[in-house]
PDB file of C-alpha atoms in Angstrom:
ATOM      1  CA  UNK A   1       0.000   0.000   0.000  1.00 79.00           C
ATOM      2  CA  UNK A   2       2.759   2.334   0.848  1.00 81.00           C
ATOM      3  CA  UNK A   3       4.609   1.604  -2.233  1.00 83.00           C
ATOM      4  CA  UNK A   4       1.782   2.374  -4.392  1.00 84.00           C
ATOM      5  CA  UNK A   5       1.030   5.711  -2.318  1.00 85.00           C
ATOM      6  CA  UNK A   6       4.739   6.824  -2.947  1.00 84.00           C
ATOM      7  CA  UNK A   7       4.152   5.796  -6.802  1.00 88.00           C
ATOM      8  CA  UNK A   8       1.553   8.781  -6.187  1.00 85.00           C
ATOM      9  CA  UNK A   9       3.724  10.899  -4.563  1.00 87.00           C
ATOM     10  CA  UNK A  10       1.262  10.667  -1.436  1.00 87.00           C
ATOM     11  CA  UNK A  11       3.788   8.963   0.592  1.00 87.00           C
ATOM     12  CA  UNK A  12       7.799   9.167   1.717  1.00 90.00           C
ATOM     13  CA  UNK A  13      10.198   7.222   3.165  1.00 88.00           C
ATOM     14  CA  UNK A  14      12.788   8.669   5.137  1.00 88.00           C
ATOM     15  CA  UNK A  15      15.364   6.278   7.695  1.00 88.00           C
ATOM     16  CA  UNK A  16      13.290   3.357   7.630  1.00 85.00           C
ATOM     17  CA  UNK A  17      10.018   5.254   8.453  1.00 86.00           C
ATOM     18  CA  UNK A  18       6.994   6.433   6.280  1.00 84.00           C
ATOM     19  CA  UNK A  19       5.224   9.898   5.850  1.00 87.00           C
ATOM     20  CA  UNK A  20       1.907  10.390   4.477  1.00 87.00           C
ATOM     21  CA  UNK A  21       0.328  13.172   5.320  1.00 88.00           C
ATOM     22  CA  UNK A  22      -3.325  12.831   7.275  1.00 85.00           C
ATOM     23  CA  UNK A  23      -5.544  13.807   4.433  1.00 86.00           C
ATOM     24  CA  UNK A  24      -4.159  11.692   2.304  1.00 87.00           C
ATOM     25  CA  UNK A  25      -4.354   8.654   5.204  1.00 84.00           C
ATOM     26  CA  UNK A  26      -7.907   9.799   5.884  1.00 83.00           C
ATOM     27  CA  UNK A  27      -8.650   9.338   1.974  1.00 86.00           C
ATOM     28  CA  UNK A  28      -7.579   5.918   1.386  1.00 84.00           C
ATOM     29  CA  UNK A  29      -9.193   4.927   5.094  1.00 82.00           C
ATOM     30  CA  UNK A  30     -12.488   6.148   3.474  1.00 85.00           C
ATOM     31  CA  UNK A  31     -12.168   3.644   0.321  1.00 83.00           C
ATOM     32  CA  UNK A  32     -10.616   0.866   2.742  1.00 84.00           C
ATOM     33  CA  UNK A  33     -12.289   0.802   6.303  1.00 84.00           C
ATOM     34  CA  UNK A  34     -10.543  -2.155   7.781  1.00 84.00           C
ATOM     35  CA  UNK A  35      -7.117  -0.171   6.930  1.00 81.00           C
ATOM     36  CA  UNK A  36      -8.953   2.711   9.173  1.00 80.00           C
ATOM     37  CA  UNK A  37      -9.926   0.105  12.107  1.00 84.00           C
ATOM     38  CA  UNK A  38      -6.457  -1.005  11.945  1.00 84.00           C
ATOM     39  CA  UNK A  39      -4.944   2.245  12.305  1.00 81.00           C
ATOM     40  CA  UNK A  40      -6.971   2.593  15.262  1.00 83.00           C
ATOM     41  CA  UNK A  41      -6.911  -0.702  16.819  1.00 89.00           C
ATOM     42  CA  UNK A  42      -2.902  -0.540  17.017  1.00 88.00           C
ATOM     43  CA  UNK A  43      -1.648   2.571  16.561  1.00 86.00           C
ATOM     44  CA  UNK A  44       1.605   4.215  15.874  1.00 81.00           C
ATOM     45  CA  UNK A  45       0.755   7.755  16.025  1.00 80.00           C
ATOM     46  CA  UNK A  46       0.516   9.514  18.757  1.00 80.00           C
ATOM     47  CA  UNK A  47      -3.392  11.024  18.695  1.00 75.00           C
ATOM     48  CA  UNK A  48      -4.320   7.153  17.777  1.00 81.00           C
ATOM     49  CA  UNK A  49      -2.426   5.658  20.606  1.00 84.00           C
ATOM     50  CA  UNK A  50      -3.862   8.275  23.220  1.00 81.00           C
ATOM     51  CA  UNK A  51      -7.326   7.055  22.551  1.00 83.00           C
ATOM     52  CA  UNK A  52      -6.065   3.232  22.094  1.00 88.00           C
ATOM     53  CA  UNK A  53      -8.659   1.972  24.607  1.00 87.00           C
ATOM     54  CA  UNK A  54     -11.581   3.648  23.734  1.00 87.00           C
ATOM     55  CA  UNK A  55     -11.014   2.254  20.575  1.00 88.00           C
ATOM     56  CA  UNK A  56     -11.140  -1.026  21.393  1.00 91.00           C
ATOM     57  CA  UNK A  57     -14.155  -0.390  24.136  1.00 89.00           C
ATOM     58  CA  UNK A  58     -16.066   0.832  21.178  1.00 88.00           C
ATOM     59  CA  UNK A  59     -15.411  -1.963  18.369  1.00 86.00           C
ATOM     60  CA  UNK A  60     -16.134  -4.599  21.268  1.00 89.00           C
ATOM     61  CA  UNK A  61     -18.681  -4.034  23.480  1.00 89.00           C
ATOM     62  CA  UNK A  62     -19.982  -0.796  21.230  1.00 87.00           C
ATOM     63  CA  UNK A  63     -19.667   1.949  24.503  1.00 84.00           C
ATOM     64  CA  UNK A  64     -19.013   4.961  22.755  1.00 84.00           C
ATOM     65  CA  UNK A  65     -16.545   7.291  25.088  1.00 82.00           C
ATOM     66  CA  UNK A  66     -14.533  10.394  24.815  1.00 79.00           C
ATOM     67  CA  UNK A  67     -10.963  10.961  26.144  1.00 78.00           C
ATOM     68  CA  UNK A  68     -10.058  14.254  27.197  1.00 82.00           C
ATOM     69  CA  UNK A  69      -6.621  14.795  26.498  1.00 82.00           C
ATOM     70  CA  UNK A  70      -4.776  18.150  25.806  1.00 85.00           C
ATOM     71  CA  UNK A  71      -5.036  17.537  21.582  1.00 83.00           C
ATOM     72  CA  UNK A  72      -9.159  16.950  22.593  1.00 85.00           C
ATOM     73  CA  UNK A  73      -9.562  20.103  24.687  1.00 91.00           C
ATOM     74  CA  UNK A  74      -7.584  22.295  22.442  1.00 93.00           C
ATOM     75  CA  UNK A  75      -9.403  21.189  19.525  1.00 92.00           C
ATOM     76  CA  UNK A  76     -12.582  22.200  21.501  1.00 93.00           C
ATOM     77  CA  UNK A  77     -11.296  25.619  22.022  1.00 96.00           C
ATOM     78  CA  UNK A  78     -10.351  25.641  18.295  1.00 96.00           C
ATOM     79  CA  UNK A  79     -14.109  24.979  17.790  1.00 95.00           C
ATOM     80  CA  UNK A  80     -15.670  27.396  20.107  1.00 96.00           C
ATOM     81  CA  UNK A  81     -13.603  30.616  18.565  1.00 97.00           C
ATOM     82  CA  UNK A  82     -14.586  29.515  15.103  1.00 96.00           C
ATOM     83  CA  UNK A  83     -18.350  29.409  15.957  1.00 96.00           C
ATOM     84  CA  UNK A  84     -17.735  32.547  17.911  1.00 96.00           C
ATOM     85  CA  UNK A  85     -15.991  34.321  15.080  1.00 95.00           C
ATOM     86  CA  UNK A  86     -18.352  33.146  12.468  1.00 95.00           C
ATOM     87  CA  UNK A  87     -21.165  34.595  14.809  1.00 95.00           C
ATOM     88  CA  UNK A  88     -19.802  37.873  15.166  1.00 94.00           C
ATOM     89  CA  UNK A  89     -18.925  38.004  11.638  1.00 93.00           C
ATOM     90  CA  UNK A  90     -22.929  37.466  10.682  1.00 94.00           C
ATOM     91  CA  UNK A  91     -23.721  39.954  13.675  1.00 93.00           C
ATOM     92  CA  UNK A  92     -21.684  42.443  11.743  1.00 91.00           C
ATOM     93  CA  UNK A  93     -22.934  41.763   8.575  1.00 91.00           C
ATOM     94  CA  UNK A  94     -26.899  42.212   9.571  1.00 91.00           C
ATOM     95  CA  UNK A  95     -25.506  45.427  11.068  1.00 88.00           C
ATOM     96  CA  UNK A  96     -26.075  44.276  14.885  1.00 91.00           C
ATOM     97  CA  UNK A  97     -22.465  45.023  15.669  1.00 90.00           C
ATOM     98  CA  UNK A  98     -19.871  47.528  14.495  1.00 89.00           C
ATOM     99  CA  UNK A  99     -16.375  46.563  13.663  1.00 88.00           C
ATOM    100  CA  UNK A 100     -13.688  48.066  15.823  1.00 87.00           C
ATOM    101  CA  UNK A 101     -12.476  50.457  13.219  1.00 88.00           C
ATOM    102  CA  UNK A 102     -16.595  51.592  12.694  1.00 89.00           C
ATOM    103  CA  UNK A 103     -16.312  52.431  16.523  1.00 89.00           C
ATOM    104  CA  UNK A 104     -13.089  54.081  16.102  1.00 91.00           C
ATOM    105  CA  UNK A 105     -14.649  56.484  13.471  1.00 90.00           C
ATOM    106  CA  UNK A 106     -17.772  56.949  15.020  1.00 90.00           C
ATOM    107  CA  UNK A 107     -15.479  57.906  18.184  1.00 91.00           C
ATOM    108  CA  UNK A 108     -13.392  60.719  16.227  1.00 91.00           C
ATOM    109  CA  UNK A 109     -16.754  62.299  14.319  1.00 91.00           C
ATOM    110  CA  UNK A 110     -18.025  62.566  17.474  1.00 90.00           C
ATOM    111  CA  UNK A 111     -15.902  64.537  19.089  1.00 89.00           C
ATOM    112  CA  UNK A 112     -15.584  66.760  15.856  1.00 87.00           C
ATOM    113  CA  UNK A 113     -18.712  67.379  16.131  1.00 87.00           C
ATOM    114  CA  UNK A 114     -18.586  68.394  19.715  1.00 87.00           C
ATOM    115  CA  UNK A 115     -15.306  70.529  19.409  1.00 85.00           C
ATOM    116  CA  UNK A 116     -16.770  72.150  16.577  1.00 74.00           C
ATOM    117  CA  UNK A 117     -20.248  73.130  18.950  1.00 65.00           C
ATOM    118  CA  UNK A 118     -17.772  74.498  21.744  1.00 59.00           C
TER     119      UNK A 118
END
């Protein structure tokens, strides 16, 4: 498999060990699922072998569990400023919410306005 992925330039070896980057891994676990349980069932990377026994708890007995490791939490927080950026982006855009330079220029028109009253 790794032979034909290098043919494809998806893959390198370098010192005895193989590269291929995760997209490319996740792709050819999509068309071969057993290659994806495998990867999971023994793993050599490191996010695969932190979550080594909830994979096995969930192709045996089915219990579905989450491990919450440092990769898992920070992916969370990842997460949570996306959907927070991609709400205040759609706040701005109905015109709910000025952008910090709008405030800024709102700011110094103001206080033309008032300087020039005085």
């Amino acid at each position: 498999m790794m032979r034909t992925m290098q043919a494809l330039g998806k893959a390198r070896q370098e010192h005895g060990r193989w590269y291929v980057r995760d997209y490319d891994a996740y792709l050819v676990e999509q068309f071969m699922p057993l290659l994806g349980r495998a990867r999971r069932l023994a793993p050599s990377e490191e996010n695969y072998q932190q979550r080594v026994v909830t994979s096995w708890l969930s192709t045996i007995f089915g219990i579905s569990l989450r491990t919450n490791t440092d990769t898992a939490i920070e992916g969370e927080i990842r997460n949570n400023v996306d959907d927070i950026n991609r709400l205040y982006e759609d706040l701005v855009n109905l015109g709910y919410v000025l952008r910090p330079s709008e405030v800024e220029a709102l700011r110094r028109a103001n206080e033309e306005r008032i300087s020039g009253v005085q």
